[in-house]
Amino acid sequence: MKLSKFFIFGLSFIFLFASCKQTTSNSSSDSSSSSQETSTSSESEADEEDSTTTTYDEDDWRSAPSLKETFVDKGFFDRFGLACEVDELGDEDTAEGILYHANSTTPGNELKPQFVFWYQNHTANASFAASNGKTIAVPSFINFSAKMDPYLEAAKTAGIQIRGHVLTWHSQTPEWFFTSDYSEVTYDENGSPNNLADKETMTARHEWYIKSVLEHVAEWEEANGYGTGNHLIYSWDVVNEAVADDAADSDTGYLRGSTSGSSSAALDSGNGCTTGGGSRWFQIYGDEEFIVNAFRFANAYAPSDVTLCYNDYNEYLNYSGGWKTKGIIRLLTAVLNGESQTVNGKSVAPRIDAMAMQSHVEPSWMTVSSYENALKSFLSLGLDVQVTEFDIATTVKDDTDNWEDYFTMFLKYSKKGSEISKYDNHHITGFTIWGLNDEASWISKNGTQFPLLFTKSGTKYTPKNCFYSVINVAKGF
C-alpha cells in the first residue's frame, strides 16, 4: 500500500530530534545458525551513556520517510533490503511495512540446504549423469514445498524480490549429503570419518543439487509470471563462509577446515546437519576446488542476469593470526581465475559478480576505517559489493553515531558516491539490514542489545532516532 507523506510539517522537528546523538558500543557473525561467531559487546562506556529515558518518535514505520525511496529511488543502491522470516512476510500489515521500506528481502533459513531438503532420511532411487562423466545415485525427491516454496509464495504476494541464501555451506547441510551412500557419518578408531564421498562423487552431487535448486526456481518463476529482467530471486550467495577466522597468510592455510580453529575436530553433528566450525567440504577436497566448482555450476544453471556472490562474516579482519580479508581475496581470485569446463554440454567458466559482506559490526570491536579498507580491497578485484546482513551490536538503545558513521562511509561507495570512479564503476549495489526490529533480532541478547532501526510494541513498528540519522545522511549527501 502506497502511503501519503503527511508529516512534512513535522520533519524539521524530527530531524532536529534525530541529530541529538548518543555514543555507542560493536559485533560480527552469520545468519541465524550455529556457525555464527558472536562477539561480546563492550558494555563499560556504552552502559554509562545509555539512557533509560530515551523516547522514540511514535510514528508508524509506514508514515516515516521510506528507506527504499531514500536509497533506491534517489539512486544510491539498486536494492535496499530487510531480512525477515516467512511469518513476518506472510503477515499483511508487516509485509506492507517491509515493502514500504525495501525492495529486497533475505530469508534467514528457508533457502539453506537443510531447509530445502527438509527431511532427515531418504532413499537414493534416481540417477544423475554429471558433467564430470560420473553417474551417481541421487534422491528422487527434494521437499521444496515444505519450506522453500512458502517463502517464494509469501514474497510474491508481498511484491518483493529475494536474495537467495545459500547454495553451498559447511553448516545447515544434512550430514548424509557428504557420505558415500547417504548414510550418517561414521568414524574409525582414530575419530576420523571413514565414509565420506570421494571428490568425483561429491562434485557430481554438488552439480545435481545446484542444478535442482536453480531449475526449480526457474520453473516456479515461469509459472508465476517472472522472467528475464524480473526474477523473484535476483541474486544468490553461491558459497557461504568458506574462509577460516584464523586464516593464515598463505595459499594453503586460509580455508575453513585448514586451520587449528576450524579443523575437523571442531565439526560435529546436530539434528542430522553439520554444525561446528569445521567443514565437510574441506575434508573431502582439501582445497578450494569445490568453491570454484560451485560458481561454475551456478553460472551453468542460473540465468545470466542473476547476480552470483560469495558471502562471509568478519570479512574485515586482517591481522596476524586472522588474515581473513586476505583469505577471502585468495578465494575470490581463485574463482575469477577458474578455468572453463564442460557443464551440461557447454563450456562454462566460473562466474562471480559480487562480494557479499555480512557486516555484523560492533562499535567497540570494529572501526569504520577497517571495514572501509576491506570494502576497497574487494572493489579493487573488479567486483561489486552487496552489504548483506548489516546490524550493530550495541548496548546503547538508540545508537545514532555509529549508524551515521557507517552510512556516511557506505554512500561514498554507492552509485552516487565520490569513490565510484576509482573502481571502474564497481560499487555497493545492494544493502540489507538483518532483521526488522530490536526485539526479534538474533543479537538482541534478551533485550540488552539494540542492533536495528526499528523497535516494536505489539504490532506497531516505530522508527528509532538512528533511523532518522540514516535518512539525514542521504539527505545531506
Short mmCIF file of C-alpha atoms in Angstrom, two decimals:
data_model
loop_
_atom_site.label_atom_id
_atom_site.label_comp_id
_atom_site.label_asym_id
_atom_site.label_seq_id
_atom_site.Cartn_x
_atom_site.Cartn_y
_atom_site.Cartn_z
CA MET A 1 0.00 0.00 0.00
CA LYS A 2 1.39 3.40 -1.00
CA LEU A 3 1.05 5.81 1.92
CA SER A 4 0.91 9.59 1.61
CA LYS A 5 3.53 11.65 3.38
CA PHE A 6 1.54 13.77 5.74
CA PHE A 7 4.36 14.55 8.17
CA ILE A 8 6.03 17.20 6.01
CA PHE A 9 5.32 19.95 8.53
CA GLY A 10 6.86 17.94 11.36
CA LEU A 11 10.06 16.88 9.60
CA SER A 12 12.13 19.78 10.82
CA PHE A 13 11.37 18.77 14.38
CA ILE A 14 12.05 15.09 13.66
CA PHE A 15 15.43 15.79 12.07
CA LEU A 16 16.41 18.14 14.88
CA PHE A 17 15.44 15.43 17.34
CA ALA A 18 17.39 12.80 15.37
CA SER A 19 20.56 14.88 15.44
CA CYS A 20 20.80 14.55 19.22
CA LYS A 21 23.31 11.73 19.18
CA GLN A 22 24.46 9.25 21.74
CA THR A 23 27.69 7.34 21.78
CA THR A 24 27.88 3.64 21.04
CA SER A 25 29.32 0.30 21.51
CA ASN A 26 30.25 -3.41 18.06
CA SER A 27 29.88 -7.49 16.69
CA SER A 28 30.32 -9.93 13.86
CA SER A 29 28.76 -13.24 12.81
CA ASP A 30 26.38 -15.05 10.29
CA SER A 31 22.72 -15.57 9.79
CA SER A 32 20.73 -17.45 12.46
CA SER A 33 22.90 -20.56 12.57
CA SER A 34 25.21 -22.44 14.87
CA SER A 35 28.23 -21.29 12.86
CA GLN A 36 27.75 -17.71 13.97
CA GLU A 37 30.83 -16.45 15.78
CA THR A 38 29.11 -13.94 18.03
CA SER A 39 31.38 -11.40 19.68
CA THR A 40 30.60 -9.95 23.07
CA SER A 41 29.95 -6.23 23.25
CA SER A 42 31.92 -3.82 25.35
CA GLU A 43 29.49 -2.62 27.97
CA SER A 44 31.50 -0.14 30.04
CA GLU A 45 31.22 3.27 28.38
CA ALA A 46 28.11 2.30 26.47
CA ASP A 47 26.20 1.39 29.61
CA GLU A 48 27.20 4.65 31.25
CA GLU A 49 25.93 6.68 28.30
CA ASP A 50 22.78 4.62 27.71
CA SER A 51 19.62 6.39 28.70
CA THR A 52 16.57 4.66 30.09
CA THR A 53 14.56 7.80 29.30
CA THR A 54 15.13 7.66 25.52
CA THR A 55 11.84 8.31 23.72
CA TYR A 56 11.23 7.28 20.14
CA ASP A 57 9.11 9.11 17.63
CA GLU A 58 5.70 7.45 17.79
CA ASP A 59 5.09 7.50 14.04
CA ASP A 60 4.22 4.19 12.47
CA TRP A 61 7.07 2.95 10.25
CA ARG A 62 4.80 3.32 7.22
CA SER A 63 4.42 7.06 7.91
CA ALA A 64 8.14 7.76 8.33
CA PRO A 65 10.39 8.53 5.34
CA SER A 66 10.83 5.41 3.19
CA LEU A 67 14.26 3.75 3.21
CA LYS A 68 13.56 2.39 -0.28
CA GLU A 69 12.66 5.82 -1.61
CA THR A 70 15.65 7.40 0.13
CA PHE A 71 18.29 4.94 -1.03
CA VAL A 72 16.89 3.25 -4.16
CA ASP A 73 14.63 5.82 -5.79
CA LYS A 74 17.22 8.53 -5.12
CA GLY A 75 19.87 6.44 -6.89
CA PHE A 76 22.29 5.25 -4.19
CA PHE A 77 21.67 1.47 -4.36
CA ASP A 78 19.82 -0.84 -6.72
CA ARG A 79 18.15 -2.55 -3.80
CA PHE A 80 17.52 -1.89 -0.13
CA GLY A 81 16.62 -4.98 1.85
CA LEU A 82 15.12 -6.03 5.16
CA ALA A 83 15.68 -9.67 6.13
CA CYS A 84 12.60 -11.34 7.55
CA GLU A 85 11.06 -14.68 8.44
CA VAL A 86 8.23 -16.23 6.44
CA ASP A 87 5.64 -15.49 9.14
CA GLU A 88 6.64 -11.81 9.09
CA LEU A 89 6.43 -11.68 5.31
CA GLY A 90 3.13 -13.53 5.42
CA ASP A 91 1.52 -11.00 7.76
CA GLU A 92 -0.25 -8.44 5.59
CA ASP A 93 0.39 -5.40 7.79
CA THR A 94 4.05 -6.30 8.34
CA ALA A 95 4.53 -7.07 4.65
CA GLU A 96 3.16 -3.63 3.75
CA GLY A 97 5.74 -2.03 6.05
CA ILE A 98 8.55 -4.14 4.61
CA LEU A 99 7.57 -3.23 1.06
CA TYR A 100 7.28 0.45 2.01
CA HIS A 101 10.93 0.43 3.14
CA ALA A 102 12.52 -2.27 0.97
CA ASN A 103 12.52 -3.85 -2.47
CA SER A 104 14.51 -6.91 -1.34
CA THR A 105 14.40 -9.43 1.47
CA THR A 106 16.54 -12.36 2.60
CA PRO A 107 15.17 -15.46 4.34
CA GLY A 108 17.02 -16.43 7.48
CA ASN A 109 16.76 -20.17 6.81
CA GLU A 110 14.36 -21.25 4.09
CA LEU A 111 16.86 -21.44 1.21
CA LYS A 112 19.65 -23.21 3.11
CA PRO A 113 20.22 -26.88 2.15
CA GLN A 114 18.78 -28.22 5.41
CA PHE A 115 15.50 -26.41 4.77
CA VAL A 116 15.44 -27.07 1.02
CA PHE A 117 15.67 -30.84 1.61
CA TRP A 118 13.60 -30.76 4.82
CA TYR A 119 13.94 -34.43 5.62
CA GLN A 120 16.37 -36.46 7.68
CA ASN A 121 16.25 -39.76 5.81
CA HIS A 122 15.53 -40.63 2.22
CA THR A 123 16.08 -43.24 -0.46
CA ALA A 124 18.54 -42.61 -3.28
CA ASN A 125 16.46 -44.16 -6.04
CA ALA A 126 17.15 -41.93 -9.02
CA SER A 127 20.29 -41.39 -11.08
CA PHE A 128 22.10 -38.32 -12.33
CA ALA A 129 24.65 -38.20 -15.16
CA ALA A 130 27.03 -35.46 -14.09
CA SER A 131 29.17 -33.30 -16.32
CA ASN A 132 32.35 -34.89 -14.94
CA GLY A 133 31.32 -38.19 -16.55
CA LYS A 134 30.18 -39.83 -13.34
CA THR A 135 26.65 -41.20 -12.94
CA ILE A 136 25.52 -41.20 -9.33
CA ALA A 137 22.52 -42.23 -7.27
CA VAL A 138 20.51 -39.23 -6.03
CA PRO A 139 17.27 -38.71 -4.12
CA SER A 140 14.30 -38.73 -6.45
CA PHE A 141 12.58 -36.08 -4.39
CA ILE A 142 13.56 -32.75 -2.82
CA ASN A 143 10.91 -31.38 -0.48
CA PHE A 144 10.73 -27.86 -1.95
CA SER A 145 7.11 -27.48 -0.86
CA ALA A 146 7.92 -27.70 2.86
CA LYS A 147 9.94 -24.52 3.47
CA MET A 148 11.31 -23.05 0.24
CA ASP A 149 8.13 -22.63 -1.79
CA PRO A 150 6.11 -21.00 1.01
CA TYR A 151 8.77 -18.28 1.24
CA LEU A 152 8.70 -17.77 -2.52
CA GLU A 153 4.91 -17.52 -2.40
CA ALA A 154 4.99 -15.05 0.51
CA ALA A 155 7.48 -12.85 -1.33
CA LYS A 156 5.39 -12.96 -4.50
CA THR A 157 2.27 -11.97 -2.55
CA ALA A 158 4.14 -9.13 -0.85
CA GLY A 159 5.58 -7.97 -4.17
CA ILE A 160 9.22 -8.07 -3.07
CA GLN A 161 12.35 -9.74 -4.52
CA ILE A 162 14.65 -12.19 -2.71
CA ARG A 163 18.39 -12.57 -2.15
CA GLY A 164 18.97 -16.32 -2.31
CA HIS A 165 20.89 -17.53 0.75
CA VAL A 166 22.61 -20.03 0.25
CA LEU A 167 23.62 -22.82 -2.22
CA THR A 168 26.89 -24.12 -0.72
CA TRP A 169 27.65 -24.02 3.00
CA HIS A 170 29.54 -26.08 5.56
CA SER A 171 26.71 -25.61 8.06
CA GLN A 172 22.99 -26.41 8.00
CA THR A 173 23.57 -29.05 5.37
CA PRO A 174 22.49 -32.66 6.08
CA GLU A 175 25.36 -34.88 7.16
CA TRP A 176 24.22 -37.61 4.78
CA PHE A 177 24.80 -35.23 1.88
CA PHE A 178 28.56 -35.77 2.33
CA THR A 179 28.70 -39.56 2.71
CA SER A 180 29.24 -42.16 0.00
CA ASP A 181 25.86 -43.88 0.50
CA TYR A 182 23.72 -41.09 2.02
CA SER A 183 24.02 -42.58 5.49
CA GLU A 184 25.12 -40.81 8.64
CA VAL A 185 28.85 -40.14 9.07
CA THR A 186 30.78 -42.95 10.75
CA TYR A 187 34.25 -42.79 12.27
CA ASP A 188 37.28 -45.02 12.54
CA GLU A 189 39.20 -45.81 15.72
CA ASN A 190 41.13 -42.54 15.38
CA GLY A 191 37.98 -40.47 15.21
CA SER A 192 38.27 -39.71 11.50
CA PRO A 193 35.23 -40.05 9.23
CA ASN A 194 35.52 -43.18 7.12
CA ASN A 195 32.52 -42.99 4.79
CA LEU A 196 32.71 -39.56 3.19
CA ALA A 197 32.13 -39.43 -0.56
CA ASP A 198 35.17 -39.18 -2.84
CA LYS A 199 35.78 -35.94 -4.74
CA GLU A 200 34.37 -37.16 -8.06
CA THR A 201 31.15 -38.33 -6.44
CA MET A 202 30.85 -35.16 -4.41
CA THR A 203 31.42 -32.97 -7.46
CA ALA A 204 28.62 -34.80 -9.28
CA ARG A 205 26.35 -34.48 -6.25
CA HIS A 206 27.21 -30.79 -5.94
CA GLU A 207 26.22 -30.18 -9.57
CA TRP A 208 22.97 -32.13 -9.07
CA TYR A 209 22.00 -30.06 -6.03
CA ILE A 210 22.73 -26.65 -7.58
CA LYS A 211 21.03 -27.70 -10.83
CA SER A 212 17.98 -29.00 -8.95
CA VAL A 213 17.53 -25.84 -6.88
CA LEU A 214 18.11 -23.36 -9.70
CA GLU A 215 15.92 -25.25 -12.15
CA HIS A 216 13.15 -25.47 -9.56
CA VAL A 217 13.33 -21.70 -9.03
CA ALA A 218 13.27 -21.13 -12.80
CA GLU A 219 10.20 -23.36 -13.19
CA TRP A 220 8.49 -21.65 -10.24
CA GLU A 221 9.24 -18.21 -11.67
CA GLU A 222 7.94 -19.14 -15.12
CA ALA A 223 4.73 -20.49 -13.61
CA ASN A 224 4.26 -17.32 -11.57
CA GLY A 225 4.84 -14.64 -14.17
CA TYR A 226 8.53 -13.88 -13.67
CA GLY A 227 11.23 -13.95 -16.32
CA THR A 228 14.32 -12.31 -17.76
CA GLY A 229 14.97 -9.00 -16.06
CA ASN A 230 12.26 -9.68 -13.49
CA HIS A 231 13.36 -12.57 -11.29
CA LEU A 232 11.89 -13.27 -7.87
CA ILE A 233 15.37 -14.41 -6.75
CA TYR A 234 17.64 -11.78 -8.29
CA SER A 235 20.88 -12.80 -6.54
CA TRP A 236 22.40 -15.90 -4.92
CA ASP A 237 25.02 -16.46 -2.25
CA VAL A 238 26.67 -19.33 -4.11
CA VAL A 239 29.17 -20.11 -1.32
CA ASN A 240 28.97 -19.01 2.29
CA GLU A 241 31.66 -18.64 4.99
CA ALA A 242 34.37 -20.83 3.47
CA VAL A 243 37.33 -18.83 4.88
CA ALA A 244 38.64 -19.51 8.40
CA ASP A 245 38.56 -16.81 11.06
CA ASP A 246 42.17 -17.69 11.88
CA ALA A 247 43.23 -17.75 8.23
CA ALA A 248 46.94 -17.84 7.57
CA ASP A 249 48.60 -15.54 5.05
CA SER A 250 49.26 -18.47 2.71
CA ASP A 251 47.64 -20.29 -0.18
CA THR A 252 47.23 -23.49 1.83
CA GLY A 253 46.04 -22.31 5.24
CA TYR A 254 43.18 -19.92 4.68
CA LEU A 255 40.12 -22.11 4.11
CA ARG A 256 37.73 -23.24 6.81
CA GLY A 257 38.95 -26.69 7.80
CA SER A 258 42.64 -25.99 7.14
CA THR A 259 43.41 -24.19 10.41
CA SER A 260 43.58 -25.15 14.06
CA GLY A 261 40.49 -23.09 14.81
CA SER A 262 38.42 -24.69 12.03
CA SER A 263 39.76 -28.24 11.88
CA SER A 264 37.62 -31.34 11.60
CA ALA A 265 37.79 -31.63 15.39
CA ALA A 266 35.64 -28.52 15.53
CA LEU A 267 32.96 -30.12 13.38
CA ASP A 268 30.16 -32.05 15.00
CA SER A 269 26.62 -33.03 14.11
CA GLY A 270 23.37 -31.54 15.29
CA ASN A 271 19.89 -32.65 14.20
CA GLY A 272 21.48 -34.61 11.37
CA CYS A 273 23.13 -31.49 9.96
CA THR A 274 26.65 -30.17 10.03
CA THR A 275 27.34 -27.53 12.65
CA GLY A 276 30.51 -26.53 14.48
CA GLY A 277 33.47 -24.75 12.98
CA GLY A 278 34.87 -27.32 10.58
CA SER A 279 33.89 -28.17 7.02
CA ARG A 280 32.96 -31.48 5.40
CA TRP A 281 33.61 -29.75 2.07
CA PHE A 282 37.24 -29.16 3.02
CA GLN A 283 37.58 -32.67 4.48
CA ILE A 284 36.65 -34.09 1.09
CA TYR A 285 38.51 -31.64 -1.18
CA GLY A 286 41.40 -30.23 0.87
CA ASP A 287 41.46 -27.05 -1.24
CA GLU A 288 39.19 -24.50 -2.98
CA GLU A 289 38.15 -26.80 -5.85
CA PHE A 290 34.60 -27.16 -4.52
CA ILE A 291 34.26 -23.36 -4.36
CA VAL A 292 35.34 -22.88 -7.97
CA ASN A 293 33.00 -25.74 -8.94
CA ALA A 294 30.09 -24.06 -7.19
CA PHE A 295 30.47 -20.84 -9.17
CA ARG A 296 30.89 -22.80 -12.39
CA PHE A 297 27.72 -24.84 -11.74
CA ALA A 298 25.80 -21.72 -10.69
CA ASN A 299 26.87 -19.99 -13.90
CA ALA A 300 25.72 -23.00 -15.91
CA TYR A 301 22.25 -23.21 -14.39
CA ALA A 302 21.37 -19.69 -13.15
CA PRO A 303 20.01 -17.03 -15.51
CA SER A 304 22.77 -14.73 -16.74
CA ASP A 305 21.04 -11.71 -15.19
CA VAL A 306 21.03 -13.22 -11.69
CA THR A 307 23.93 -11.99 -9.58
CA LEU A 308 26.30 -14.61 -8.10
CA CYS A 309 28.02 -13.77 -4.79
CA TYR A 310 30.45 -15.05 -2.20
CA ASN A 311 29.20 -14.25 1.32
CA ASP A 312 31.22 -14.13 4.55
CA TYR A 313 31.38 -12.58 8.02
CA ASN A 314 34.35 -10.99 9.83
CA GLU A 315 35.43 -10.10 6.29
CA TYR A 316 37.25 -7.02 7.57
CA LEU A 317 39.64 -8.92 9.88
CA ASN A 318 43.20 -8.58 8.64
CA TYR A 319 45.93 -9.13 11.20
CA SER A 320 48.50 -11.74 12.17
CA GLY A 321 46.64 -14.90 13.18
CA GLY A 322 43.46 -13.79 11.45
CA TRP A 323 44.16 -12.82 7.86
CA LYS A 324 40.54 -13.24 6.83
CA THR A 325 40.39 -10.38 4.35
CA LYS A 326 43.49 -11.75 2.61
CA GLY A 327 41.98 -15.24 2.67
CA ILE A 328 38.78 -14.01 1.06
CA ILE A 329 40.81 -12.24 -1.61
CA ARG A 330 42.58 -15.56 -2.32
CA LEU A 331 39.23 -17.28 -2.65
CA LEU A 332 37.75 -14.60 -4.91
CA THR A 333 40.88 -14.65 -7.08
CA ALA A 334 40.70 -18.43 -7.44
CA VAL A 335 37.12 -18.12 -8.70
CA LEU A 336 37.96 -15.23 -11.03
CA ASN A 337 40.84 -17.26 -12.49
CA GLY A 338 38.90 -20.52 -12.70
CA GLU A 339 39.04 -22.37 -15.99
CA SER A 340 36.14 -23.21 -18.26
CA GLN A 341 34.91 -26.79 -18.20
CA THR A 342 32.07 -28.61 -19.87
CA VAL A 343 28.88 -28.38 -17.80
CA ASN A 344 25.57 -29.59 -19.16
CA GLY A 345 27.09 -29.85 -22.63
CA LYS A 346 28.53 -26.33 -22.75
CA SER A 347 31.89 -24.78 -21.95
CA VAL A 348 31.32 -22.83 -18.74
CA ALA A 349 33.67 -20.69 -16.66
CA PRO A 350 33.07 -19.87 -13.01
CA ARG A 351 31.19 -16.58 -12.65
CA ILE A 352 31.26 -14.31 -9.61
CA ASP A 353 29.72 -10.85 -9.70
CA ALA A 354 29.86 -9.53 -6.15
CA MET A 355 31.45 -9.90 -2.75
CA ALA A 356 28.70 -10.11 -0.13
CA MET A 357 29.81 -8.52 3.14
CA GLN A 358 27.71 -9.76 6.05
CA SER A 359 28.63 -6.80 8.23
CA HIS A 360 27.58 -7.75 11.74
CA VAL A 361 29.58 -4.97 13.37
CA GLU A 362 30.14 -3.83 16.94
CA PRO A 363 31.27 -0.33 17.93
CA SER A 364 33.96 -1.33 20.41
CA TRP A 365 35.42 -4.02 18.20
CA MET A 366 35.44 -2.92 14.53
CA THR A 367 36.29 0.50 13.18
CA VAL A 368 34.62 2.07 10.16
CA SER A 369 38.06 2.57 8.59
CA SER A 370 38.90 -1.15 8.92
CA TYR A 371 35.62 -2.01 7.26
CA GLU A 372 36.30 0.53 4.53
CA ASN A 373 39.76 -0.93 3.83
CA ALA A 374 38.24 -4.38 3.27
CA LEU A 375 35.50 -2.91 1.08
CA LYS A 376 38.07 -1.18 -1.11
CA SER A 377 40.12 -4.34 -1.48
CA PHE A 378 37.09 -6.26 -2.79
CA LEU A 379 36.12 -3.49 -5.20
CA SER A 380 39.72 -3.45 -6.46
CA LEU A 381 39.25 -7.01 -7.74
CA GLY A 382 36.66 -5.74 -10.22
CA LEU A 383 33.68 -6.96 -8.21
CA ASP A 384 30.63 -5.15 -6.92
CA VAL A 385 29.78 -5.36 -3.22
CA GLN A 386 26.50 -6.21 -1.52
CA VAL A 387 26.16 -5.41 2.18
CA THR A 388 24.02 -8.39 3.12
CA GLU A 389 23.37 -8.64 6.85
CA PHE A 390 24.03 -5.29 8.49
CA ASP A 391 23.36 -4.68 12.17
CA ILE A 392 25.22 -3.01 15.03
CA ALA A 393 25.53 -4.99 18.26
CA THR A 394 25.31 -2.06 20.64
CA THR A 395 24.10 -1.75 24.20
CA VAL A 396 23.07 1.85 23.51
CA LYS A 397 19.32 1.90 22.95
CA ASP A 398 19.47 4.40 20.10
CA ASP A 399 22.93 4.43 18.57
CA THR A 400 22.74 7.38 16.17
CA ASP A 401 26.50 7.99 15.97
CA ASN A 402 27.54 4.60 14.62
CA TRP A 403 24.66 4.28 12.17
CA GLU A 404 25.52 7.74 10.85
CA ASP A 405 29.24 6.99 10.62
CA TYR A 406 28.72 3.73 8.73
CA PHE A 407 26.19 5.17 6.28
CA THR A 408 28.40 8.18 5.62
CA MET A 409 31.07 5.71 4.55
CA PHE A 410 28.71 3.42 2.61
CA LEU A 411 27.33 6.23 0.47
CA LYS A 412 30.84 7.14 -0.70
CA TYR A 413 30.88 3.75 -2.46
CA SER A 414 27.30 3.87 -3.77
CA LYS A 415 26.24 4.62 -7.35
CA LYS A 416 26.28 8.33 -6.50
CA GLY A 417 29.41 8.10 -4.39
CA SER A 418 32.63 10.05 -4.73
CA GLU A 419 34.75 6.86 -4.82
CA ILE A 420 32.98 5.02 -7.63
CA SER A 421 35.27 6.28 -10.42
CA LYS A 422 38.31 4.79 -8.64
CA TYR A 423 36.95 1.26 -9.09
CA ASP A 424 35.76 1.28 -12.72
CA ASN A 425 32.23 1.97 -11.53
CA HIS A 426 32.14 -1.07 -9.25
CA HIS A 427 30.29 -0.09 -6.11
CA ILE A 428 27.85 -1.16 -3.40
CA THR A 429 24.83 -2.31 -5.37
CA GLY A 430 22.62 -3.50 -2.53
CA PHE A 431 22.20 -3.06 1.20
CA THR A 432 20.29 -5.37 3.55
CA ILE A 433 19.57 -4.85 7.25
CA TRP A 434 19.44 -8.14 9.14
CA GLY A 435 16.01 -8.10 10.70
CA LEU A 436 13.03 -5.84 11.30
CA ASN A 437 13.17 -4.80 14.95
CA ASP A 438 15.42 -4.86 18.00
CA GLU A 439 13.25 -7.24 19.99
CA ALA A 440 13.35 -10.01 17.36
CA SER A 441 17.00 -9.57 16.35
CA TRP A 442 19.25 -12.62 16.59
CA ILE A 443 21.69 -10.49 18.65
CA SER A 444 19.13 -8.91 20.96
CA LYS A 445 20.67 -10.87 23.87
CA ASN A 446 17.42 -10.82 25.82
CA GLY A 447 16.90 -7.13 25.28
CA THR A 448 20.38 -5.97 26.27
CA GLN A 449 21.45 -5.05 22.72
CA PHE A 450 19.67 -2.77 20.25
CA PRO A 451 21.06 -3.53 16.79
CA LEU A 452 18.39 -2.27 14.35
CA LEU A 453 16.50 0.82 13.16
CA PHE A 454 13.04 -0.06 14.44
CA THR A 455 11.52 -1.06 17.74
CA LYS A 456 8.25 -2.97 18.05
CA SER A 457 5.44 -2.90 20.59
CA GLY A 458 2.51 -5.18 19.94
CA THR A 459 2.00 -4.98 16.17
CA LYS A 460 3.43 -1.48 15.81
CA TYR A 461 6.89 -0.84 14.36
CA THR A 462 8.38 2.52 15.37
CA PRO A 463 11.44 4.20 13.82
CA LYS A 464 14.20 4.98 16.31
CA ASN A 465 16.31 8.13 16.32
CA CYS A 466 19.06 6.24 14.48
CA PHE A 467 16.60 5.62 11.65
CA TYR A 468 16.32 9.37 11.13
CA SER A 469 20.09 9.80 11.39
CA VAL A 470 20.47 7.38 8.46
CA ILE A 471 17.83 9.26 6.46
CA ASN A 472 19.66 12.53 7.21
CA VAL A 473 22.95 11.15 5.87
CA ALA A 474 21.32 10.57 2.49
CA LYS A 475 19.57 13.95 2.52
CA GLY A 476 22.85 15.72 3.23
CA PHE A 477 24.92 13.73 0.72
#
